């Protein structure tokens, strides 16, 4: 087990713990990844429980304020490659709260998504525990028998036949001692906030910033030092139905591992300090007639990357970039390989060969990775990538799947797979697999990936195989 060393230890006295719930499938963590896992398993007939430590579902998409899912279409925007619950929940939103934007990305009001996620869970008959923190587990051999949770009732146990670890950091996998690793370049977290004040034409003209570019990052380059801000890059986005307020993600917190309590605490505080500094900078140097105000702060810092857990198959970036196909495909995607370097900028690699590096000083270098690898740069190119079920199957424990950003992937493959339209599909696959394992009395290792893919398609996922 990955255990931190402390100077002293105490022994916790033995205690009788009430079994607060029993289910077929227990999902821990309630971003859309976890919610979609729970709904898929429940719709197939499993008795499902979901545990979430925050007061609402949606993870980074809601409580992290990142209310943007990428396109459901392939590169040419000709063929729909993603459907399932991602499409279903957005279609349930009103025209005011959800819009499709340039490049077919999906923009939504995060508060409305919270309510939709409550609703689909309730409709599917899933037992819900909010404000409930996963706190440990028990095993019988290679099977998890129950987890422990902590909430307002104290410590309780939840028994289930199958568990889905959708905690992002892989808290259950950590406690099981599944082999883990950090990528060489751990992508930094960002503390996201909503800021009032988007009228910036005057400043764009004055500083020579293109009309379609966000004004804050170049202003951080120019004036940030005066406010104690490091050179940073980032972006903002409008929120449907909300006027003159954008969510902003230009507050990376560097060189802290948010899977550890003390570093997570430090990251939250640094992130909030940075938000205020950006607002103060805009008050001094932004449009004179604009009122820049911090409207909302994420209820937890957006964590991009911590530990990854080994499984039978690792997701390889060349398989993604070359559009490899699988009989047991559980996911389709197009989102670029997008690696936020810990200190030097951001790099995008696209299926068509384009490779763009944007440095923190604002310079941009464009190359072609296909050319660099001696591959043809014209002619037909893959228009989307897929992922096989094997990437979700670990070697030892029989009744658990980890679904989320703890995925077993190369640093570059992770840079593409980590976005929500992809992880949402992984959640759906985990839910279907959990149901099939319980129904067929099988271990996760005995499951047929092709059957998982077929069952996913029957439940509304775009044609996967
Ligand atoms: C700033 C930022 C911008 C991004 N931009 C985009 C974007 O534009 N589009 C996009 O698609 N992706 C984007 N991403 C990536 C994406 O948001 C994340 O990779 C994705 O949300 C991770 O999903 P997850 O389900 O693995 O984890 P999370 O969304 O972190 O969900 C984990 C859930 O588990 C809960 N949890 C954790 N531990 C416990 C516990 N012990 N007990 C109970 N509950 C627990 C958490 O509260 C949370 O609800 C961005 C990420 C960041 C940080």
GROMACS .gro file of C-alpha atoms in nm, residues 142-375:
model
  234
  142UNK     CA    1  -0.941  -1.111  -0.336
  143UNK     CA    2  -1.302  -0.990  -0.297
  144UNK     CA    3  -1.410  -0.668  -0.129
  145UNK     CA    4  -1.691  -0.746   0.115
  146UNK     CA    5  -1.775  -0.396   0.231
  147UNK     CA    6  -1.660  -0.038   0.250
  148UNK     CA    7  -1.664   0.188   0.553
  149UNK     CA    8  -1.809   0.536   0.529
  150UNK     CA    9  -1.827   0.835   0.761
  151UNK     CA   10  -2.122   1.074   0.766
  152UNK     CA   11  -2.352   1.252   1.013
  153UNK     CA   12  -2.457   0.913   1.155
  154UNK     CA   13  -2.096   0.827   1.233
  155UNK     CA   14  -1.913   0.528   1.086
  156UNK     CA   15  -2.112   0.276   0.884
  157UNK     CA   16  -2.049  -0.018   0.653
  158UNK     CA   17  -2.195  -0.074   0.306
  159UNK     CA   18  -2.193  -0.430   0.174
  160UNK     CA   19  -2.203  -0.501  -0.199
  161UNK     CA   20  -2.118  -0.768  -0.453
  162UNK     CA   21  -1.928  -0.527  -0.680
  163UNK     CA   22  -1.757  -0.191  -0.624
  164UNK     CA   23  -1.677   0.093  -0.860
  165UNK     CA   24  -1.400   0.328  -0.751
  166UNK     CA   25  -1.495   0.662  -0.907
  167UNK     CA   26  -1.307   0.877  -0.654
  168UNK     CA   27  -1.070   1.027  -0.912
  169UNK     CA   28  -0.761   0.953  -0.701
  170UNK     CA   29  -0.849   0.583  -0.672
  171UNK     CA   30  -0.900   0.575  -0.294
  172UNK     CA   31  -1.026   0.213  -0.293
  173UNK     CA   32  -0.744   0.095  -0.520
  174UNK     CA   33  -0.500   0.271  -0.286
  175UNK     CA   34  -0.637   0.087   0.018
  176UNK     CA   35  -0.628  -0.246  -0.170
  177UNK     CA   36  -0.262  -0.188  -0.251
  178UNK     CA   37  -0.312  -0.207  -0.630
  179UNK     CA   38   0.019  -0.110  -0.789
  180UNK     CA   39   0.018   0.263  -0.866
  181UNK     CA   40   0.238   0.519  -1.039
  182UNK     CA   41   0.261   0.891  -1.107
  183UNK     CA   42   0.321   1.009  -1.462
  184UNK     CA   43   0.660   1.182  -1.514
  185UNK     CA   44   0.482   1.514  -1.558
  186UNK     CA   45   0.187   1.530  -1.317
  187UNK     CA   46  -0.061   1.776  -1.469
  188UNK     CA   47  -0.117   2.061  -1.219
  189UNK     CA   48  -0.457   2.131  -1.059
  190UNK     CA   49  -0.644   2.458  -1.116
  191UNK     CA   50  -0.875   2.637  -0.875
  192UNK     CA   51  -1.171   2.745  -1.088
  193UNK     CA   52  -1.387   3.047  -1.010
  194UNK     CA   53  -1.660   3.260  -1.160
  195UNK     CA   54  -1.569   3.621  -1.218
  196UNK     CA   55  -1.802   3.903  -1.310
  197UNK     CA   56  -1.651   4.135  -1.569
  198UNK     CA   57  -1.618   4.022  -1.928
  199UNK     CA   58  -1.631   4.354  -2.116
  200UNK     CA   59  -1.272   4.384  -2.224
  201UNK     CA   60  -1.270   4.526  -2.580
  202UNK     CA   61  -1.104   4.847  -2.466
  203UNK     CA   62  -0.813   4.659  -2.305
  204UNK     CA   63  -0.782   4.424  -2.603
  205UNK     CA   64  -0.738   4.725  -2.831
  206UNK     CA   65  -0.491   4.888  -2.594
  207UNK     CA   66  -0.276   4.577  -2.546
  208UNK     CA   67  -0.309   4.445  -2.902
  209UNK     CA   68  -0.492   4.128  -2.794
  210UNK     CA   69  -0.694   3.959  -3.069
  211UNK     CA   70  -1.070   4.005  -3.038
  212UNK     CA   71  -1.139   3.630  -3.007
  213UNK     CA   72  -0.872   3.582  -2.738
  214UNK     CA   73  -0.922   3.586  -2.363
  215UNK     CA   74  -0.777   3.903  -2.210
  216UNK     CA   75  -0.677   3.770  -1.865
  217UNK     CA   76  -0.384   3.534  -1.950
  218UNK     CA   77  -0.190   3.801  -2.148
  219UNK     CA   78  -0.259   4.046  -1.866
  220UNK     CA   79  -0.120   3.796  -1.615
  221UNK     CA   80   0.197   3.781  -1.830
  222UNK     CA   81   0.216   4.160  -1.832
  223UNK     CA   82   0.102   4.266  -1.484
  224UNK     CA   83   0.080   3.946  -1.281
  225UNK     CA   84   0.419   3.987  -1.111
  226UNK     CA   85   0.302   4.308  -0.943
  227UNK     CA   86   0.027   4.102  -0.771
  228UNK     CA   87   0.247   3.801  -0.689
  229UNK     CA   88   0.109   3.588  -0.975
  230UNK     CA   89   0.339   3.343  -1.153
  231UNK     CA   90   0.337   3.349  -1.533
  232UNK     CA   91   0.042   3.120  -1.609
  233UNK     CA   92  -0.173   3.023  -1.899
  234UNK     CA   93  -0.540   2.938  -1.883
  235UNK     CA   94  -0.880   3.001  -2.026
  236UNK     CA   95  -1.235   3.108  -1.953
  237UNK     CA   96  -1.579   3.021  -2.078
  238UNK     CA   97  -1.925   3.171  -2.072
  239UNK     CA   98  -2.205   2.996  -1.887
  240UNK     CA   99  -2.540   2.973  -2.068
  241UNK     CA  100  -2.806   3.196  -1.918
  242UNK     CA  101  -2.560   3.393  -1.704
  243UNK     CA  102  -2.469   3.743  -1.813
  244UNK     CA  103  -2.126   3.906  -1.779
  245UNK     CA  104  -1.987   3.621  -1.565
  246UNK     CA  105  -1.740   3.362  -1.695
  247UNK     CA  106  -1.579   3.068  -1.527
  248UNK     CA  107  -1.202   3.107  -1.525
  249UNK     CA  108  -0.928   2.844  -1.513
  250UNK     CA  109  -0.606   3.047  -1.511
  251UNK     CA  110  -0.494   2.962  -1.159
  252UNK     CA  111  -0.276   2.652  -1.184
  253UNK     CA  112  -0.120   2.543  -0.857
  254UNK     CA  113   0.219   2.392  -0.934
  255UNK     CA  114   0.423   2.110  -0.781
  256UNK     CA  115   0.174   1.977  -0.524
  257UNK     CA  116   0.031   1.624  -0.520
  258UNK     CA  117  -0.339   1.665  -0.440
  259UNK     CA  118  -0.381   1.297  -0.351
  260UNK     CA  119  -0.224   1.380  -0.014
  261UNK     CA  120  -0.418   1.566   0.255
  262UNK     CA  121  -0.162   1.831   0.346
  263UNK     CA  122  -0.071   1.915  -0.014
  264UNK     CA  123  -0.440   1.924  -0.114
  265UNK     CA  124  -0.507   2.169   0.170
  266UNK     CA  125  -0.219   2.388   0.059
  267UNK     CA  126  -0.335   2.377  -0.304
  268UNK     CA  127  -0.688   2.491  -0.210
  269UNK     CA  128  -0.555   2.790  -0.018
  270UNK     CA  129  -0.300   2.891  -0.285
  271UNK     CA  130  -0.571   2.855  -0.552
  272UNK     CA  131  -0.807   3.090  -0.368
  273UNK     CA  132  -0.528   3.344  -0.309
  274UNK     CA  133  -0.455   3.340  -0.682
  275UNK     CA  134  -0.819   3.404  -0.774
  276UNK     CA  135  -0.825   3.716  -0.560
  277UNK     CA  136  -0.496   3.836  -0.711
  278UNK     CA  137  -0.640   3.802  -1.063
  279UNK     CA  138  -0.949   4.000  -0.962
  280UNK     CA  139  -0.732   4.272  -0.802
  281UNK     CA  140  -0.518   4.286  -1.116
  282UNK     CA  141  -0.827   4.326  -1.334
  283UNK     CA  142  -0.963   4.597  -1.105
  284UNK     CA  143  -0.645   4.796  -1.160
  285UNK     CA  144  -0.571   4.723  -1.526
  286UNK     CA  145  -0.900   4.598  -1.676
  287UNK     CA  146  -1.175   4.806  -1.836
  288UNK     CA  147  -1.233   5.123  -1.631
  289UNK     CA  148  -1.612   5.094  -1.640
  290UNK     CA  149  -1.626   4.724  -1.549
  291UNK     CA  150  -1.691   4.586  -1.197
  292UNK     CA  151  -1.464   4.281  -1.161
  293UNK     CA  152  -1.599   4.063  -0.881
  294UNK     CA  153  -1.537   3.712  -0.752
  295UNK     CA  154  -1.884   3.559  -0.781
  296UNK     CA  155  -1.827   3.193  -0.697
  297UNK     CA  156  -1.538   2.968  -0.593
  298UNK     CA  157  -1.522   2.596  -0.676
  299UNK     CA  158  -1.611   2.386  -0.374
  300UNK     CA  159  -1.298   2.184  -0.441
  301UNK     CA  160  -0.990   2.248  -0.650
  302UNK     CA  161  -0.999   2.083  -0.994
  303UNK     CA  162  -0.747   1.801  -0.980
  304UNK     CA  163  -0.618   1.694  -1.319
  305UNK     CA  164  -0.381   1.416  -1.233
  306UNK     CA  165  -0.256   1.212  -0.936
  307UNK     CA  166  -0.201   0.836  -0.906
  308UNK     CA  167  -0.279   0.584  -1.178
  309UNK     CA  168  -0.343   0.216  -1.107
  310UNK     CA  169  -0.208  -0.074  -1.309
  311UNK     CA  170  -0.451  -0.290  -1.506
  312UNK     CA  171  -0.413  -0.566  -1.765
  313UNK     CA  172  -0.372  -0.317  -2.049
  314UNK     CA  173  -0.237   0.036  -2.046
  315UNK     CA  174  -0.390   0.299  -2.277
  316UNK     CA  175  -0.118   0.390  -2.527
  317UNK     CA  176  -0.115   0.729  -2.699
  318UNK     CA  177   0.000   0.592  -3.034
  319UNK     CA  178  -0.304   0.360  -3.035
  320UNK     CA  179  -0.522   0.666  -2.983
  321UNK     CA  180  -0.344   0.884  -3.237
  322UNK     CA  181  -0.352   0.610  -3.500
  323UNK     CA  182  -0.722   0.539  -3.430
  324UNK     CA  183  -0.681   0.168  -3.341
  325UNK     CA  184  -1.015  -0.021  -3.338
  326UNK     CA  185  -1.124  -0.289  -3.088
  327UNK     CA  186  -1.400  -0.553  -3.066
  328UNK     CA  187  -1.435  -0.462  -2.698
  329UNK     CA  188  -1.435  -0.083  -2.743
  330UNK     CA  189  -1.601   0.097  -2.453
  331UNK     CA  190  -1.528   0.455  -2.556
  332UNK     CA  191  -1.498   0.675  -2.862
  333UNK     CA  192  -1.328   1.013  -2.850
  334UNK     CA  193  -1.161   1.295  -3.037
  335UNK     CA  194  -1.033   1.523  -2.765
  336UNK     CA  195  -0.667   1.610  -2.836
  337UNK     CA  196  -0.376   1.486  -2.636
  338UNK     CA  197  -0.356   1.788  -2.405
  339UNK     CA  198  -0.071   1.796  -2.156
  340UNK     CA  199  -0.042   2.089  -1.917
  341UNK     CA  200   0.329   2.084  -1.832
  342UNK     CA  201   0.412   2.150  -1.467
  343UNK     CA  202   0.611   2.461  -1.559
  344UNK     CA  203   0.653   2.528  -1.931
  345UNK     CA  204   0.310   2.553  -2.095
  346UNK     CA  205   0.060   2.333  -2.271
  347UNK     CA  206   0.093   2.090  -2.563
  348UNK     CA  207  -0.184   1.965  -2.794
  349UNK     CA  208  -0.148   1.671  -3.036
  350UNK     CA  209  -0.432   1.613  -3.280
  351UNK     CA  210  -0.534   1.310  -3.482
  352UNK     CA  211  -0.453   1.499  -3.805
  353UNK     CA  212  -0.086   1.533  -3.709
  354UNK     CA  213  -0.092   1.889  -3.577
  355UNK     CA  214   0.114   1.946  -3.264
  356UNK     CA  215   0.090   2.286  -3.095
  357UNK     CA  216   0.293   2.397  -2.795
  358UNK     CA  217   0.185   2.714  -2.617
  359UNK     CA  218   0.449   2.845  -2.378
  360UNK     CA  219   0.379   3.048  -2.065
  361UNK     CA  220   0.528   3.361  -2.227
  362UNK     CA  221   0.257   3.345  -2.493
  363UNK     CA  222   0.472   3.204  -2.777
  364UNK     CA  223   0.325   2.922  -2.983
  365UNK     CA  224   0.513   2.658  -3.184
  366UNK     CA  225   0.332   2.439  -3.438
  367UNK     CA  226   0.485   2.114  -3.568
  368UNK     CA  227   0.350   1.789  -3.716
  369UNK     CA  228   0.397   1.475  -3.509
  370UNK     CA  229   0.310   1.252  -3.807
  371UNK     CA  230   0.587   1.412  -4.014
  372UNK     CA  231   0.831   1.384  -3.721
  373UNK     CA  232   0.752   1.010  -3.703
  374UNK     CA  233   0.789   0.957  -4.077
  375UNK     CA  234   0.414   0.893  -4.124
   0.00000   0.00000   0.00000
